[in-house]
Amino acid sequence: MKIGKQTFKLESMPYISYTSSIVGPKEVQGPLSSFFDTHINDVWDKEKTFEKCESKMLKTCISNLEKKANIKDDDIDIIFSGDLLNQCISSDFAIRNFNVPFLGLFGACSTFCEGLLLSSVMIESNLANTVICSASSHFCSAERQFRMPLEHGNQRSTTAQATVTGAGAALITKEKISSSNARITYVTPGKIQDLGVKDMANMGAAMAPAAFNTIAQHLTDTKRDIDYYDAIITGDLGEHGSKMLHDLFKLENIDISKKHIDCGCIIYDLKKQDVNCGGSGCGCIASVFSGYFFNELTAKNINKILLVATGALMSPISSGQGESIPSIAHAIAIENEV
Amino acid sequence: MNSNLNITNSEYDQMISKNTKKSPIAKNIFFAFLIGGLICVLGQLIFNFSLKYVDKETASTITSISLIFLSAFLTAINLYSRLGKIAGAGSTIPITGFANSIVSPAIEFKSEGFILGLGSNMFKVAGPVLVYGITSSIILGIIYYFLKFIL
Amino acid sequence: MEYLQCFITGGIICTIGQILIDKTKITPARILTLFVVLGVILGFLGIYEPIYNFGKCGATVPISGFGYSLYKGTIKAIEERGFIGIFTGGVTATSGGIAAAICFGFISALVSKPTIK
């Protein structure tokens, strides 16, 4: 049911029953290391190309999810998956291995929440019972598509972020099939925001207005305030983008900084690891939610979260043509049933 | 709460600048000067050594080729990108940086095949240097040629 | 003394580049292009010659020196061969470097693969 301007209330309150995560060598050295299910030891993982490696990572992640939930391909109604590469090739080639209907998504780094949103809406509409939502990214495959060759010697801007090598997948079900009580209660798809940021090395600042817009609209539509949630989690604003988000809320006299956690800021040790402003990419929120936050939800350390994945919707072509970076954010309210 | 932002692009731009961490410019300049200078000194050493055996022009070519070889080697063993993180322009601007920008895409795009991957992407970064370097030298060459006639 | 002058000249040229990178949003690829064109223009204006006389390799090793060689080669060929020299001179003077970069680039690509640290 639509409430307010752009939020949907889900009467069926689909369960997030299981999640699965996989990360790369750098991420596993970060502070969240122990929460991820598995990791690859180097950026190639015995594959010939980075794209193949990313695909394999996503495939492993989804296979692990099936194993955890003890289900087969036939039990799954549909998979929503996406990544950063042109034509979503990581997802396409990973899901080639599964005998399941597939809808590929592109929402840049917002893909995981876009997938969660569509999955839960499929269940709400009674068209599906068991849906998988997944997303992946790989530092090296993203670097070569969006930036400079890896072996090119250059310094990164202080606002730059590092694409997370990792993938995450979640199993969304109509019925309660696991010990997890985490249910999706509201979803708010975002509107594209663009405040004219053109700097490809400053995606956090480009995406902060989208995060602000979606969070503010969600709170207005649901008539909730910031204190309702235990945490408001954004995907990959990074250190700089998070500061921008806090400042945007300050303009409305709201202090979001106490409730706000950014996956890009917690996946790495920003002081010790060479990542500038933190992590980014579809795999960032996908792996951190699937690994860390889902674990916190099942352990009941946190009970009500607003998961907001932000995406910078540009390409090297649009940037080359002097376009600014349009950005988007989708919010998913996840609450433990009490 | 109003979800629509009532700020203009330029106001937002100011907010961005206010929050942007300054790059450690003193440190960057120090390393750029040091490493850039040292690469030039290395060139001078090679040049002076070759000058014992060959003429000046050949020595100059030997110097370029040696530095380019060194840079290609360091790039191939994944070290030049690390040097670049520290040295910045100190490793970009010398001829070794030019070589690095030819070698690095060659290595990177090998995965799309030898012809359309390696071959066509080799000058992805360094191509503009040749395009604008050669074009500008031709334009100024033409000007020089006609000035010579007039004067 | 020669080495000190070389060090200082090369260091200053790189420092100018570093300041441009840090203070403006110019990317390294643009810096390379800018410097090579500057080398050609300063050569034409007769400004690069004294820099070269002072710094020797400190002036030729940076990419601006590549631009200077392009220009000097063009002029030399014009003096020797006339009009056609405009087109042959620049690349002839820098052919060693370009060919070496292509050759070593190809060999490196054969034996190496990219990685992150």
Coordinates of C-alpha atoms in Angstrom, one line a residue, chain C:
Chain C
M1 CA 77.7 20.8 -9.5
E2 CA 76.3 19.5 -12.8
Y3 CA 74.3 16.9 -10.9
L4 CA 73.0 19.4 -8.4
Q5 CA 71.8 21.7 -11.2
C6 CA 70.2 18.7 -12.9
F7 CA 68.5 17.7 -9.6
I8 CA 67.1 21.1 -8.9
T9 CA 65.8 21.7 -12.5
G10 CA 64.1 18.3 -12.7
G11 CA 62.8 18.7 -9.2
I12 CA 61.3 22.1 -9.9
I13 CA 59.6 21.0 -13.1
C14 CA 58.0 18.0 -11.2
T15 CA 57.0 20.3 -8.3
I16 CA 55.1 22.6 -10.7
G17 CA 53.2 19.6 -12.0
Q18 CA 52.5 18.4 -8.4
I19 CA 51.1 21.9 -7.4
L20 CA 48.9 21.8 -10.5
I21 CA 47.6 18.3 -9.6
D22 CA 46.9 19.2 -6.0
K23 CA 45.5 22.8 -6.4
T24 CA 43.4 22.2 -9.5
K25 CA 41.5 19.2 -10.7
I26 CA 43.9 18.5 -13.6
T27 CA 44.4 14.7 -14.0
P28 CA 47.9 13.2 -14.6
A29 CA 47.1 12.4 -18.2
R30 CA 46.3 16.1 -18.8
I31 CA 49.4 17.2 -17.0
L32 CA 51.6 15.1 -19.3
T33 CA 49.9 16.6 -22.4
L34 CA 50.1 20.1 -21.0
F35 CA 53.8 19.7 -20.2
V36 CA 54.8 18.3 -23.6
V37 CA 53.0 21.2 -25.4
L38 CA 54.6 23.7 -23.0
G39 CA 58.0 22.1 -23.9
V40 CA 57.3 22.7 -27.6
I41 CA 56.1 26.3 -27.1
L42 CA 59.0 27.2 -24.7
G43 CA 61.3 25.8 -27.3
F44 CA 59.8 28.0 -29.9
L45 CA 60.1 31.1 -27.7
G46 CA 63.7 30.3 -27.0
I47 CA 63.0 29.9 -23.2
Y48 CA 63.7 26.2 -22.9
E49 CA 67.3 26.5 -24.3
P50 CA 68.7 28.3 -21.2
I51 CA 66.8 25.9 -18.9
Y52 CA 68.5 23.1 -20.8
N53 CA 71.9 24.7 -20.6
F54 CA 71.5 25.0 -16.8
G55 CA 69.8 21.7 -16.0
K56 CA 71.0 19.3 -18.8
C57 CA 69.1 16.1 -18.1
G58 CA 67.0 17.9 -15.5
A59 CA 65.4 19.6 -18.5
T60 CA 65.4 16.7 -21.0
V61 CA 64.2 13.8 -18.8
P62 CA 60.9 15.5 -17.8
I63 CA 58.2 15.2 -20.5
S64 CA 58.5 18.9 -21.3
G65 CA 62.0 17.9 -22.6
F66 CA 60.3 15.5 -25.0
G67 CA 58.3 18.5 -26.3
Y68 CA 61.6 20.5 -26.6
S69 CA 63.2 17.6 -28.5
L70 CA 60.2 17.5 -30.9
Y71 CA 60.6 21.2 -31.6
K72 CA 64.4 21.1 -31.9
G73 CA 64.2 18.1 -34.2
T74 CA 61.6 19.9 -36.4
I75 CA 63.9 23.0 -36.7
K76 CA 66.9 20.9 -37.5
A77 CA 65.1 19.0 -40.2
I78 CA 63.8 22.3 -41.7
E79 CA 67.3 23.6 -41.9
E80 CA 68.6 20.4 -43.5
R81 CA 65.7 19.4 -45.7
G82 CA 63.4 22.4 -46.1
F83 CA 59.6 22.3 -45.9
I84 CA 59.3 18.5 -45.6
G85 CA 61.4 18.7 -42.4
I86 CA 58.3 20.2 -40.7
F87 CA 56.8 16.7 -40.8
T88 CA 59.8 14.4 -40.5
G89 CA 61.9 16.3 -37.9
G90 CA 59.9 15.9 -34.7
V91 CA 59.3 12.2 -34.7
T92 CA 62.8 11.5 -36.1
A93 CA 64.4 13.2 -33.1
T94 CA 62.2 11.3 -30.6
S95 CA 61.9 8.0 -32.5
G96 CA 64.2 6.2 -30.1
G97 CA 62.0 6.9 -27.0
I98 CA 58.7 6.1 -28.8
A99 CA 59.9 2.9 -30.3
A100 CA 61.5 1.8 -27.0
A101 CA 58.3 2.5 -25.1
I102 CA 56.2 0.5 -27.6
C103 CA 58.7 -2.4 -27.6
F104 CA 59.2 -2.6 -23.8
G105 CA 55.5 -2.1 -23.3
F106 CA 54.7 -5.0 -25.5
I107 CA 57.2 -7.3 -23.8
S108 CA 56.0 -6.2 -20.4
A109 CA 52.5 -7.0 -21.3
L110 CA 53.5 -10.5 -22.4
V111 CA 55.1 -11.4 -19.1
S112 CA 53.2 -9.4 -16.5
K113 CA 49.7 -9.1 -15.1
P114 CA 48.2 -6.3 -13.0
T115 CA 47.7 -6.6 -9.3
I116 CA 46.9 -4.5 -6.3
K117 CA 48.9 -4.3 -3.2

